mmCIF file with all atom_site columns, C-alpha atoms in Angstrom:
data_model
loop_
_atom_site.group_PDB
_atom_site.id
_atom_site.type_symbol
_atom_site.label_atom_id
_atom_site.label_alt_id
_atom_site.label_comp_id
_atom_site.label_asym_id
_atom_site.label_entity_id
_atom_site.label_seq_id
_atom_site.pdbx_PDB_ins_code
_atom_site.Cartn_x
_atom_site.Cartn_y
_atom_site.Cartn_z
_atom_site.occupancy
_atom_site.B_iso_or_equiv
_atom_site.pdbx_formal_charge
_atom_site.auth_seq_id
_atom_site.auth_comp_id
_atom_site.auth_asym_id
_atom_site.auth_atom_id
_atom_site.pdbx_PDB_model_num
ATOM 1   C CA . GLU S 1 1   ? -20.636 -0.578  -2.428  1.00 83.00 ? 1   GLU S CA 1
ATOM 2   C CA . ALA S 1 2   ? -17.446 -2.512  -1.696  1.00 81.00 ? 2   ALA S CA 1
ATOM 3   C CA . GLN S 1 3   ? -15.297 -0.432  0.559   1.00 92.00 ? 3   GLN S CA 1
ATOM 4   C CA . VAL S 1 4   ? -12.890 -0.123  3.440   1.00 95.00 ? 4   VAL S CA 1
ATOM 5   C CA . THR S 1 5   ? -13.853 2.514   5.987   1.00 96.00 ? 5   THR S CA 1
ATOM 6   C CA . GLN S 1 6   ? -11.699 4.108   8.644   1.00 97.00 ? 6   GLN S CA 1
ATOM 7   C CA . ASN S 1 7   ? -12.588 6.350   11.547  1.00 97.00 ? 7   ASN S CA 1
ATOM 8   C CA . PRO S 1 8   ? -11.708 8.958   12.443  1.00 97.00 ? 8   PRO S CA 1
ATOM 9   C CA . ARG S 1 9   ? -10.351 10.536  9.275   1.00 96.00 ? 9   ARG S CA 1
ATOM 10  C CA . TYR S 1 10  ? -8.461  13.209  11.194  1.00 96.00 ? 10  TYR S CA 1
ATOM 11  C CA . LEU S 1 11  ? -7.289  13.143  14.796  1.00 97.00 ? 11  LEU S CA 1
ATOM 12  C CA . ILE S 1 12  ? -5.158  15.465  16.862  1.00 97.00 ? 12  ILE S CA 1
ATOM 13  C CA . THR S 1 13  ? -4.240  14.123  20.275  1.00 96.00 ? 13  THR S CA 1
ATOM 14  C CA . VAL S 1 14  ? -1.686  14.515  23.028  1.00 96.00 ? 14  VAL S CA 1
ATOM 15  C CA . THR S 1 15  ? 1.198   12.288  24.017  1.00 97.00 ? 15  THR S CA 1
ATOM 16  C CA . GLY S 1 16  ? 0.165   9.327   26.120  1.00 96.00 ? 16  GLY S CA 1
ATOM 17  C CA . LYS S 1 17  ? -3.583  9.435   25.545  1.00 97.00 ? 17  LYS S CA 1
ATOM 18  C CA . LYS S 1 18  ? -4.740  6.045   24.315  1.00 97.00 ? 18  LYS S CA 1
ATOM 19  C CA . LEU S 1 19  ? -6.567  6.017   21.006  1.00 97.00 ? 19  LEU S CA 1
ATOM 20  C CA . THR S 1 20  ? -8.125  3.566   18.596  1.00 98.00 ? 20  THR S CA 1
ATOM 21  C CA . VAL S 1 21  ? -8.527  3.912   14.849  1.00 98.00 ? 21  VAL S CA 1
ATOM 22  C CA . THR S 1 22  ? -11.232 1.660   13.518  1.00 98.00 ? 22  THR S CA 1
ATOM 23  C CA . CYS S 1 23  ? -11.183 -0.149  10.189  1.00 98.00 ? 23  CYS S CA 1
ATOM 24  C CA . SER S 1 24  ? -14.026 -2.080  8.648   1.00 98.00 ? 24  SER S CA 1
ATOM 25  C CA . GLN S 1 25  ? -14.475 -3.806  5.293   1.00 97.00 ? 25  GLN S CA 1
ATOM 26  C CA . ASN S 1 26  ? -17.612 -5.223  3.694   1.00 95.00 ? 26  ASN S CA 1
ATOM 27  C CA . MET S 1 27  ? -15.998 -7.514  1.116   1.00 92.00 ? 27  MET S CA 1
ATOM 28  C CA . ASN S 1 28  ? -15.585 -10.601 3.302   1.00 92.00 ? 28  ASN S CA 1
ATOM 29  C CA . HIS S 1 29  ? -11.819 -10.362 2.886   1.00 90.00 ? 29  HIS S CA 1
ATOM 30  C CA . GLU S 1 30  ? -9.664  -12.597 5.017   1.00 88.00 ? 30  GLU S CA 1
ATOM 31  C CA . TYR S 1 31  ? -6.559  -10.435 4.886   1.00 89.00 ? 31  TYR S CA 1
ATOM 32  C CA . MET S 1 32  ? -6.378  -7.011  6.526   1.00 92.00 ? 32  MET S CA 1
ATOM 33  C CA . SER S 1 33  ? -3.426  -4.775  7.118   1.00 92.00 ? 33  SER S CA 1
ATOM 34  C CA . TRP S 1 34  ? -2.375  -1.436  8.574   1.00 95.00 ? 34  TRP S CA 1
ATOM 35  C CA . TYR S 1 35  ? 0.187   0.866   6.967   1.00 95.00 ? 35  TYR S CA 1
ATOM 36  C CA . ARG S 1 36  ? 1.645   4.186   7.860   1.00 96.00 ? 36  ARG S CA 1
ATOM 37  C CA . GLN S 1 37  ? 2.821   6.622   5.218   1.00 95.00 ? 37  GLN S CA 1
ATOM 38  C CA . ASP S 1 38  ? 5.494   9.219   5.929   1.00 94.00 ? 38  ASP S CA 1
ATOM 39  C CA . PRO S 1 39  ? 7.199   11.634  3.538   1.00 88.00 ? 39  PRO S CA 1
ATOM 40  C CA . GLY S 1 40  ? 10.311  10.095  2.050   1.00 84.00 ? 40  GLY S CA 1
ATOM 41  C CA . LEU S 1 41  ? 9.619   6.708   3.617   1.00 87.00 ? 41  LEU S CA 1
ATOM 42  C CA . GLY S 1 42  ? 6.686   5.496   1.589   1.00 86.00 ? 42  GLY S CA 1
ATOM 43  C CA . LEU S 1 43  ? 4.114   3.034   2.892   1.00 91.00 ? 43  LEU S CA 1
ATOM 44  C CA . ARG S 1 44  ? 5.290   0.763   5.682   1.00 92.00 ? 44  ARG S CA 1
ATOM 45  C CA . GLN S 1 45  ? 3.322   -2.129  7.074   1.00 90.00 ? 45  GLN S CA 1
ATOM 46  C CA . ILE S 1 46  ? 2.525   -2.040  10.792  1.00 94.00 ? 46  ILE S CA 1
ATOM 47  C CA . TYR S 1 47  ? 0.498   -5.189  11.399  1.00 93.00 ? 47  TYR S CA 1
ATOM 48  C CA . TYR S 1 48  ? -1.471  -7.602  9.299   1.00 90.00 ? 48  TYR S CA 1
ATOM 49  C CA . SER S 1 49  ? -4.040  -10.281 9.864   1.00 90.00 ? 49  SER S CA 1
ATOM 50  C CA . MET S 1 50  ? -4.630  -13.388 7.815   1.00 85.00 ? 50  MET S CA 1
ATOM 51  C CA . ASN S 1 51  ? -7.987  -14.107 9.404   1.00 86.00 ? 51  ASN S CA 1
ATOM 52  C CA . VAL S 1 52  ? -9.956  -13.846 12.632  1.00 92.00 ? 52  VAL S CA 1
ATOM 53  C CA . GLU S 1 53  ? -7.726  -14.160 15.692  1.00 90.00 ? 53  GLU S CA 1
ATOM 54  C CA . VAL S 1 54  ? -4.605  -14.365 13.495  1.00 87.00 ? 54  VAL S CA 1
ATOM 55  C CA . THR S 1 55  ? -2.398  -11.270 13.557  1.00 91.00 ? 55  THR S CA 1
ATOM 56  C CA . ASP S 1 56  ? 1.285   -10.682 13.000  1.00 87.00 ? 56  ASP S CA 1
ATOM 57  C CA . LYS S 1 57  ? 3.840   -7.907  12.976  1.00 88.00 ? 57  LYS S CA 1
ATOM 58  C CA . GLY S 1 58  ? 4.804   -6.032  9.844   1.00 86.00 ? 58  GLY S CA 1
ATOM 59  C CA . ASP S 1 59  ? 7.867   -3.858  9.406   1.00 85.00 ? 59  ASP S CA 1
ATOM 60  C CA . VAL S 1 60  ? 7.132   -1.172  12.040  1.00 93.00 ? 60  VAL S CA 1
ATOM 61  C CA . PRO S 1 61  ? 4.960   -2.657  14.821  1.00 95.00 ? 61  PRO S CA 1
ATOM 62  C CA . GLU S 1 62  ? 6.503   -0.863  17.827  1.00 96.00 ? 62  GLU S CA 1
ATOM 63  C CA . GLY S 1 63  ? 4.005   1.248   19.728  1.00 97.00 ? 63  GLY S CA 1
ATOM 64  C CA . TYR S 1 64  ? 0.938   -0.319  18.090  1.00 98.00 ? 64  TYR S CA 1
ATOM 65  C CA . LYS S 1 65  ? -1.517  -3.079  18.857  1.00 97.00 ? 65  LYS S CA 1
ATOM 66  C CA . VAL S 1 66  ? -4.237  -4.669  16.780  1.00 97.00 ? 66  VAL S CA 1
ATOM 67  C CA . SER S 1 67  ? -7.010  -7.159  17.248  1.00 96.00 ? 67  SER S CA 1
ATOM 68  C CA . ARG S 1 68  ? -9.125  -9.214  14.878  1.00 96.00 ? 68  ARG S CA 1
ATOM 69  C CA . LYS S 1 69  ? -12.162 -10.508 16.726  1.00 96.00 ? 69  LYS S CA 1
ATOM 70  C CA . GLU S 1 70  ? -14.440 -10.297 13.702  1.00 96.00 ? 70  GLU S CA 1
ATOM 71  C CA . LYS S 1 71  ? -13.614 -10.787 10.048  1.00 95.00 ? 71  LYS S CA 1
ATOM 72  C CA . ARG S 1 72  ? -14.779 -7.345  8.987   1.00 97.00 ? 72  ARG S CA 1
ATOM 73  C CA . ASN S 1 73  ? -13.018 -5.254  11.664  1.00 97.00 ? 73  ASN S CA 1
ATOM 74  C CA . PHE S 1 74  ? -9.361  -4.614  12.339  1.00 98.00 ? 74  PHE S CA 1
ATOM 75  C CA . PRO S 1 75  ? -8.817  -1.750  14.794  1.00 98.00 ? 75  PRO S CA 1
ATOM 76  C CA . LEU S 1 76  ? -5.413  -0.163  15.349  1.00 98.00 ? 76  LEU S CA 1
ATOM 77  C CA . ILE S 1 77  ? -4.651  0.745   18.955  1.00 98.00 ? 77  ILE S CA 1
ATOM 78  C CA . LEU S 1 78  ? -2.056  3.201   20.165  1.00 97.00 ? 78  LEU S CA 1
ATOM 79  C CA . GLU S 1 79  ? -1.779  2.618   23.912  1.00 96.00 ? 79  GLU S CA 1
ATOM 80  C CA . SER S 1 80  ? 0.513   5.580   24.567  1.00 97.00 ? 80  SER S CA 1
ATOM 81  C CA . PRO S 1 81  ? 0.915   7.692   21.433  1.00 97.00 ? 81  PRO S CA 1
ATOM 82  C CA . SER S 1 82  ? 4.096   9.640   20.890  1.00 97.00 ? 82  SER S CA 1
ATOM 83  C CA . PRO S 1 83  ? 4.902   12.450  18.433  1.00 97.00 ? 83  PRO S CA 1
ATOM 84  C CA . ASN S 1 84  ? 6.865   10.064  16.185  1.00 96.00 ? 84  ASN S CA 1
ATOM 85  C CA . GLN S 1 85  ? 3.580   8.305   15.484  1.00 98.00 ? 85  GLN S CA 1
ATOM 86  C CA . THR S 1 86  ? 2.279   11.393  13.734  1.00 98.00 ? 86  THR S CA 1
ATOM 87  C CA . SER S 1 87  ? 1.544   10.023  10.291  1.00 97.00 ? 87  SER S CA 1
ATOM 88  C CA . LEU S 1 88  ? -1.035  9.117   7.675   1.00 96.00 ? 88  LEU S CA 1
ATOM 89  C CA . TYR S 1 89  ? -2.475  5.676   8.379   1.00 98.00 ? 89  TYR S CA 1
ATOM 90  C CA . PHE S 1 90  ? -4.122  3.380   5.868   1.00 96.00 ? 90  PHE S CA 1
ATOM 91  C CA . CYS S 1 91  ? -6.067  0.220   6.451   1.00 96.00 ? 91  CYS S CA 1
ATOM 92  C CA . ALA S 1 92  ? -6.275  -2.260  3.584   1.00 93.00 ? 92  ALA S CA 1
ATOM 93  C CA . SER S 1 93  ? -7.937  -5.589  2.893   1.00 91.00 ? 93  SER S CA 1
ATOM 94  C CA . SER S 1 94  ? -7.725  -8.301  0.295   1.00 87.00 ? 94  SER S CA 1
ATOM 95  C CA . LEU S 1 95  ? -8.525  -11.870 -0.501  1.00 81.00 ? 95  LEU S CA 1
ATOM 96  C CA . THR S 1 96  ? -5.744  -14.317 0.180   1.00 71.00 ? 96  THR S CA 1
ATOM 97  C CA . GLY S 1 97  ? -4.916  -17.889 -0.524  1.00 56.00 ? 97  GLY S CA 1
ATOM 98  C CA . GLN S 1 98  ? -2.379  -20.122 -2.154  1.00 47.00 ? 98  GLN S CA 1
ATOM 99  C CA . ALA S 1 99  ? -1.966  -17.869 -5.166  1.00 47.00 ? 99  ALA S CA 1
ATOM 100 C CA . ALA S 1 100 ? -0.155  -14.550 -5.233  1.00 46.00 ? 100 ALA S CA 1
ATOM 101 C CA . PRO S 1 101 ? -1.611  -11.754 -3.050  1.00 53.00 ? 101 PRO S CA 1
ATOM 102 C CA . TYR S 1 102 ? -4.717  -10.286 -4.548  1.00 64.00 ? 102 TYR S CA 1
ATOM 103 C CA . GLU S 1 103 ? -4.984  -6.561  -4.938  1.00 78.00 ? 103 GLU S CA 1
ATOM 104 C CA . GLN S 1 104 ? -5.400  -4.731  -1.668  1.00 84.00 ? 104 GLN S CA 1
ATOM 105 C CA . TYR S 1 105 ? -8.240  -2.264  -1.250  1.00 88.00 ? 105 TYR S CA 1
ATOM 106 C CA . PHE S 1 106 ? -7.271  0.753   0.792   1.00 92.00 ? 106 PHE S CA 1
ATOM 107 C CA . GLY S 1 107 ? -9.361  2.793   3.168   1.00 95.00 ? 107 GLY S CA 1
ATOM 108 C CA . PRO S 1 108 ? -9.442  6.598   2.854   1.00 95.00 ? 108 PRO S CA 1
ATOM 109 C CA . GLY S 1 109 ? -6.709  7.169   5.410   1.00 96.00 ? 109 GLY S CA 1
ATOM 110 C CA . THR S 1 110 ? -6.517  8.629   8.914   1.00 97.00 ? 110 THR S CA 1
ATOM 111 C CA . ARG S 1 111 ? -4.292  11.616  9.481   1.00 97.00 ? 111 ARG S CA 1
ATOM 112 C CA . LEU S 1 112 ? -3.026  11.465  13.056  1.00 98.00 ? 112 LEU S CA 1
ATOM 113 C CA . THR S 1 113 ? -1.137  14.238  14.806  1.00 97.00 ? 113 THR S CA 1
ATOM 114 C CA . VAL S 1 114 ? 0.330   13.607  18.249  1.00 97.00 ? 114 VAL S CA 1
ATOM 115 C CA . THR S 1 115 ? 1.483   16.716  20.106  1.00 96.00 ? 115 THR S CA 1
ATOM 116 C CA . GLU P 2 1   ? 16.127  -7.314  3.942   1.00 78.00 ? 1   GLU P CA 1
ATOM 117 C CA . ASP P 2 2   ? 13.422  -6.975  1.312   1.00 81.00 ? 2   ASP P CA 1
ATOM 118 C CA . LYS P 2 3   ? 13.831  -3.918  -0.863  1.00 90.00 ? 3   LYS P CA 1
ATOM 119 C CA . VAL P 2 4   ? 11.767  -2.189  -3.540  1.00 94.00 ? 4   VAL P CA 1
ATOM 120 C CA . VAL P 2 5   ? 13.376  0.760   -5.318  1.00 96.00 ? 5   VAL P CA 1
ATOM 121 C CA . GLN P 2 6   ? 11.546  3.099   -7.623  1.00 97.00 ? 6   GLN P CA 1
ATOM 122 C CA . SER P 2 7   ? 13.035  5.579   -10.022 1.00 97.00 ? 7   SER P CA 1
ATOM 123 C CA . PRO P 2 8   ? 12.919  8.378   -10.680 1.00 96.00 ? 8   PRO P CA 1
ATOM 124 C CA . LEU P 2 9   ? 11.626  9.738   -7.375  1.00 94.00 ? 9   LEU P CA 1
ATOM 125 C CA . SER P 2 10  ? 10.036  12.644  -9.201  1.00 96.00 ? 10  SER P CA 1
ATOM 126 C CA . LEU P 2 11  ? 9.411   13.509  -12.790 1.00 97.00 ? 11  LEU P CA 1
ATOM 127 C CA . VAL P 2 12  ? 7.973   16.578  -14.516 1.00 97.00 ? 12  VAL P CA 1
ATOM 128 C CA . VAL P 2 13  ? 6.848   16.301  -18.132 1.00 97.00 ? 13  VAL P CA 1
ATOM 129 C CA . HIS P 2 14  ? 4.510   18.070  -20.497 1.00 97.00 ? 14  HIS P CA 1
ATOM 130 C CA . GLU P 2 15  ? 1.084   16.910  -21.476 1.00 97.00 ? 15  GLU P CA 1
ATOM 131 C CA . GLY P 2 16  ? 1.267   14.474  -24.375 1.00 97.00 ? 16  GLY P CA 1
ATOM 132 C CA . ASP P 2 17  ? 4.660   13.079  -23.446 1.00 97.00 ? 17  ASP P CA 1
ATOM 133 C CA . THR P 2 18  ? 5.242   9.385   -22.784 1.00 98.00 ? 18  THR P CA 1
ATOM 134 C CA . VAL P 2 19  ? 6.764   8.421   -19.440 1.00 98.00 ? 19  VAL P CA 1
ATOM 135 C CA . THR P 2 20  ? 8.354   5.245   -18.118 1.00 98.00 ? 20  THR P CA 1
ATOM 136 C CA . LEU P 2 21  ? 8.491   4.592   -14.396 1.00 98.00 ? 21  LEU P CA 1
ATOM 137 C CA . ASN P 2 22  ? 10.842  1.982   -13.018 1.00 98.00 ? 22  ASN P CA 1
ATOM 138 C CA . CYS P 2 23  ? 10.629  -0.450  -10.138 1.00 98.00 ? 23  CYS P CA 1
ATOM 139 C CA . SER P 2 24  ? 13.373  -2.865  -9.133  1.00 97.00 ? 24  SER P CA 1
ATOM 140 C CA . TYR P 2 25  ? 13.195  -5.292  -6.266  1.00 96.00 ? 25  TYR P CA 1
ATOM 141 C CA . GLU P 2 26  ? 15.189  -7.643  -4.121  1.00 94.00 ? 26  GLU P CA 1
ATOM 142 C CA . VAL P 2 27  ? 12.913  -9.801  -2.046  1.00 86.00 ? 27  VAL P CA 1
ATOM 143 C CA . THR P 2 28  ? 12.713  -13.343 -0.857  1.00 82.00 ? 28  THR P CA 1
ATOM 144 C CA . ASN P 2 29  ? 9.601   -15.361 -1.650  1.00 80.00 ? 29  ASN P CA 1
ATOM 145 C CA . PHE P 2 30  ? 8.365   -13.148 -4.478  1.00 86.00 ? 30  PHE P CA 1
ATOM 146 C CA . ARG P 2 31  ? 4.688   -13.623 -5.283  1.00 83.00 ? 31  ARG P CA 1
ATOM 147 C CA . SER P 2 32  ? 3.619   -10.674 -7.409  1.00 87.00 ? 32  SER P CA 1
ATOM 148 C CA . LEU P 2 33  ? 4.287   -7.059  -8.285  1.00 92.00 ? 33  LEU P CA 1
ATOM 149 C CA . LEU P 2 34  ? 1.588   -4.447  -8.047  1.00 92.00 ? 34  LEU P CA 1
ATOM 150 C CA . TRP P 2 35  ? 1.291   -0.862  -9.230  1.00 95.00 ? 35  TRP P CA 1
ATOM 151 C CA . TYR P 2 36  ? -0.870  1.715   -7.474  1.00 94.00 ? 36  TYR P CA 1
ATOM 152 C CA . LYS P 2 37  ? -1.755  5.317   -8.244  1.00 96.00 ? 37  LYS P CA 1
ATOM 153 C CA . GLN P 2 38  ? -2.050  7.713   -5.320  1.00 95.00 ? 38  GLN P CA 1
ATOM 154 C CA . GLU P 2 39  ? -3.523  11.149  -5.658  1.00 92.00 ? 39  GLU P CA 1
ATOM 155 C CA . LYS P 2 40  ? -4.275  13.121  -2.509  1.00 81.00 ? 40  LYS P CA 1
ATOM 156 C CA . LYS P 2 41  ? -6.012  10.147  -0.964  1.00 85.00 ? 41  LYS P CA 1
ATOM 157 C CA . ALA P 2 42  ? -5.752  6.358   -0.693  1.00 91.00 ? 42  ALA P CA 1
ATOM 158 C CA . PRO P 2 43  ? -3.806  4.350   -3.283  1.00 92.00 ? 43  PRO P CA 1
ATOM 159 C CA . THR P 2 44  ? -5.889  2.854   -6.052  1.00 91.00 ? 44  THR P CA 1
ATOM 160 C CA . PHE P 2 45  ? -4.952  -0.376  -7.751  1.00 89.00 ? 45  PHE P CA 1
ATOM 161 C CA . LEU P 2 46  ? -3.630  -0.320  -11.320 1.00 93.00 ? 46  LEU P CA 1
ATOM 162 C CA . PHE P 2 47  ? -2.012  -3.659  -12.168 1.00 90.00 ? 47  PHE P CA 1
ATOM 163 C CA . MET P 2 48  ? -0.878  -6.918  -10.664 1.00 90.00 ? 48  MET P CA 1
ATOM 164 C CA . LEU P 2 49  ? 1.880   -8.810  -12.475 1.00 92.00 ? 49  LEU P CA 1
ATOM 165 C CA . THR P 2 50  ? 2.951   -12.339 -11.726 1.00 87.00 ? 50  THR P CA 1
ATOM 166 C CA . SER P 2 51  ? 4.489   -13.629 -14.962 1.00 86.00 ? 51  SER P CA 1
ATOM 167 C CA . SER P 2 52  ? 7.505   -12.337 -16.862 1.00 89.00 ? 52  SER P CA 1
ATOM 168 C CA . GLY P 2 53  ? 7.101   -10.781 -20.257 1.00 89.00 ? 53  GLY P CA 1
ATOM 169 C CA . ILE P 2 54  ? 3.318   -10.499 -20.303 1.00 89.00 ? 54  ILE P CA 1
ATOM 170 C CA . GLU P 2 55  ? 2.220   -6.921  -20.744 1.00 92.00 ? 55  GLU P CA 1
ATOM 171 C CA . LYS P 2 56  ? -0.828  -5.679  -18.922 1.00 93.00 ? 56  LYS P CA 1
ATOM 172 C CA . LYS P 2 57  ? -2.674  -2.746  -20.456 1.00 95.00 ? 57  LYS P CA 1
ATOM 173 C CA . SER P 2 58  ? -5.386  -0.420  -19.330 1.00 94.00 ? 58  SER P CA 1
ATOM 174 C CA . GLY P 2 59  ? -6.044  2.477   -21.682 1.00 96.00 ? 59  GLY P CA 1
ATOM 175 C CA . ARG P 2 60  ? -2.902  4.567   -21.912 1.00 97.00 ? 60  ARG P CA 1
ATOM 176 C CA . LEU P 2 61  ? -1.193  2.664   -19.102 1.00 98.00 ? 61  LEU P CA 1
ATOM 177 C CA . SER P 2 62  ? 0.767   -0.519  -19.503 1.00 97.00 ? 62  SER P CA 1
ATOM 178 C CA . SER P 2 63  ? 3.161   -2.512  -17.410 1.00 97.00 ? 63  SER P CA 1
ATOM 179 C CA . ILE P 2 64  ? 5.498   -5.447  -17.754 1.00 96.00 ? 64  ILE P CA 1
ATOM 180 C CA . LEU P 2 65  ? 7.526   -7.573  -15.372 1.00 96.00 ? 65  LEU P CA 1
ATOM 181 C CA . ASP P 2 66  ? 10.979  -9.110  -15.800 1.00 95.00 ? 66  ASP P CA 1
ATOM 182 C CA . LYS P 2 67  ? 11.462  -11.736 -13.097 1.00 91.00 ? 67  LYS P CA 1
ATOM 183 C CA . LYS P 2 68  ? 14.959  -12.579 -14.278 1.00 93.00 ? 68  LYS P CA 1
ATOM 184 C CA . GLU P 2 69  ? 16.265  -9.027  -13.982 1.00 94.00 ? 69  GLU P CA 1
ATOM 185 C CA . LEU P 2 70  ? 13.913  -8.259  -11.060 1.00 95.00 ? 70  LEU P CA 1
ATOM 186 C CA . PHE P 2 71  ? 12.224  -5.152  -12.323 1.00 95.00 ? 71  PHE P CA 1
ATOM 187 C CA . SER P 2 72  ? 9.036   -3.794  -13.728 1.00 97.00 ? 72  SER P CA 1
ATOM 188 C CA . ILE P 2 73  ? 8.156   -0.721  -15.738 1.00 98.00 ? 73  ILE P CA 1
ATOM 189 C CA . LEU P 2 74  ? 4.985   1.305   -15.915 1.00 98.00 ? 74  LEU P CA 1
ATOM 190 C CA . ASN P 2 75  ? 4.414   3.202   -19.147 1.00 98.00 ? 75  ASN P CA 1
ATOM 191 C CA . ILE P 2 76  ? 1.983   6.046   -19.618 1.00 98.00 ? 76  ILE P CA 1
ATOM 192 C CA . THR P 2 77  ? 1.475   7.315   -23.153 1.00 98.00 ? 77  THR P CA 1
ATOM 193 C CA . ALA P 2 78  ? -0.090  10.613  -24.228 1.00 98.00 ? 78  ALA P CA 1
ATOM 194 C CA . THR P 2 79  ? 0.007   11.871  -20.650 1.00 98.00 ? 79  THR P CA 1
ATOM 195 C CA . GLN P 2 80  ? -2.717  14.149  -19.322 1.00 97.00 ? 80  GLN P CA 1
ATOM 196 C CA . THR P 2 81  ? -2.774  16.468  -16.321 1.00 96.00 ? 81  THR P CA 1
ATOM 197 C CA . GLY P 2 82  ? -5.035  13.954  -14.596 1.00 96.00 ? 82  GLY P CA 1
ATOM 198 C CA . ASP P 2 83  ? -2.157  11.488  -14.605 1.00 97.00 ? 83  ASP P CA 1
ATOM 199 C CA . SER P 2 84  ? -0.341  13.652  -12.070 1.00 97.00 ? 84  SER P CA 1
ATOM 200 C CA . ALA P 2 85  ? 0.028   11.508  -8.967  1.00 97.00 ? 85  ALA P CA 1
ATOM 201 C CA . VAL P 2 86  ? 2.419   9.399   -6.960  1.00 96.00 ? 86  VAL P CA 1
ATOM 202 C CA . TYR P 2 87  ? 2.835   5.971   -8.510  1.00 97.00 ? 87  TYR P CA 1
ATOM 203 C CA . LEU P 2 88  ? 3.628   3.230   -6.045  1.00 96.00 ? 88  LEU P CA 1
ATOM 204 C CA . CYS P 2 89  ? 5.201   -0.106  -6.787  1.00 95.00 ? 89  CYS P CA 1
ATOM 205 C CA . ALA P 2 90  ? 4.678   -2.927  -4.307  1.00 92.00 ? 90  ALA P CA 1
ATOM 206 C CA . VAL P 2 91  ? 5.963   -6.464  -4.243  1.00 89.00 ? 91  VAL P CA 1
ATOM 207 C CA . GLY P 2 92  ? 3.840   -9.215  -2.785  1.00 82.00 ? 92  GLY P CA 1
ATOM 208 C CA . ILE P 2 93  ? 5.843   -11.600 -0.663  1.00 77.00 ? 93  ILE P CA 1
ATOM 209 C CA . THR P 2 94  ? 5.248   -14.616 1.483   1.00 70.00 ? 94  THR P CA 1
ATOM 210 C CA . TYR P 2 95  ? 6.463   -14.054 4.987   1.00 60.00 ? 95  TYR P CA 1
ATOM 211 C CA . SER P 2 96  ? 8.779   -16.650 6.483   1.00 56.00 ? 96  SER P CA 1
ATOM 212 C CA . GLY P 2 97  ? 6.867   -19.441 8.078   1.00 52.00 ? 97  GLY P CA 1
ATOM 213 C CA . GLY P 2 98  ? 4.555   -19.611 5.124   1.00 51.00 ? 98  GLY P CA 1
ATOM 214 C CA . GLY P 2 99  ? 0.874   -18.986 4.809   1.00 51.00 ? 99  GLY P CA 1
ATOM 215 C CA . ALA P 2 100 ? 1.016   -15.241 5.055   1.00 53.00 ? 100 ALA P CA 1
ATOM 216 C CA . ASP P 2 101 ? 1.365   -12.672 2.319   1.00 64.00 ? 101 ASP P CA 1
ATOM 217 C CA . GLY P 2 102 ? 2.391   -9.063  2.590   1.00 73.00 ? 102 GLY P CA 1
ATOM 218 C CA . LEU P 2 103 ? 3.252   -6.098  0.443   1.00 80.00 ? 103 LEU P CA 1
ATOM 219 C CA . THR P 2 104 ? 6.544   -4.229  0.516   1.00 86.00 ? 104 THR P CA 1
ATOM 220 C CA . PHE P 2 105 ? 6.211   -0.801  -1.052  1.00 91.00 ? 105 PHE P CA 1
ATOM 221 C CA . GLY P 2 106 ? 8.706   1.406   -2.839  1.00 94.00 ? 106 GLY P CA 1
ATOM 222 C CA . LYS P 2 107 ? 8.823   5.094   -1.971  1.00 94.00 ? 107 LYS P CA 1
ATOM 223 C CA . GLY P 2 108 ? 6.947   6.055   -5.081  1.00 95.00 ? 108 GLY P CA 1
ATOM 224 C CA . THR P 2 109 ? 7.510   8.216   -8.144  1.00 96.00 ? 109 THR P CA 1
ATOM 225 C CA . HIS P 2 110 ? 5.927   11.655  -7.982  1.00 96.00 ? 110 HIS P CA 1
ATOM 226 C CA . LEU P 2 111 ? 4.779   12.418  -11.520 1.00 98.00 ? 111 LEU P CA 1
ATOM 227 C CA . ILE P 2 112 ? 3.746   15.936  -12.494 1.00 97.00 ? 112 ILE P CA 1
ATOM 228 C CA . ILE P 2 113 ? 2.185   16.587  -15.882 1.00 97.00 ? 113 ILE P CA 1
ATOM 229 C CA . GLN P 2 114 ? 2.353   20.222  -16.944 1.00 96.00 ? 114 GLN P CA 1
ATOM 230 C CA . PRO P 2 115 ? -0.235  21.546  -19.386 1.00 93.00 ? 115 PRO P CA 1
#
């Protein structure tokens, strides 16, 4: 089954404790992206990756890191989480190319609470 | 700054009514416009529009894009309680420097269908 998986689905942590949210897709998509969703602010892009070893900042990259060592995986790293990073996080993937962006497939979401 | 504005932000109608959701945008390097439906989980893809004036239909849902006036509408006819969700509009853009595509999301329209 074609899917994007994220782990963990729920996480409560404390300020400053490094954490990683994993994202994996099995569709051989080149493009992967991380979003955060907050009430009243909608979905905002954190980082994206066009392909292996190619990553770039989205609209709200501060406080986050990513890596793309393999095509299928795109982990999101919070080196020193703070309460303002409490949010619902989505990973997404899609094909890419010269034409318009293909539809993005979203993972199930990770609800992160930083106390 | 790229901007995607959806209206109304929330809408309550009765089952059987027809609703029209609006999405206007101001972006550079427009590639496509996408509609997603989000229930209490990850967004699911509905439509991708790239050409003006060509309606896309899926059952009771339809959508059209006007690239001259920079907006799109999503119509839902004969609404059902299962249509209750947040409907997200996103515009696919090419980031400056070329070669990369991203999605800028609106804040969504929260649609509630009352029995």
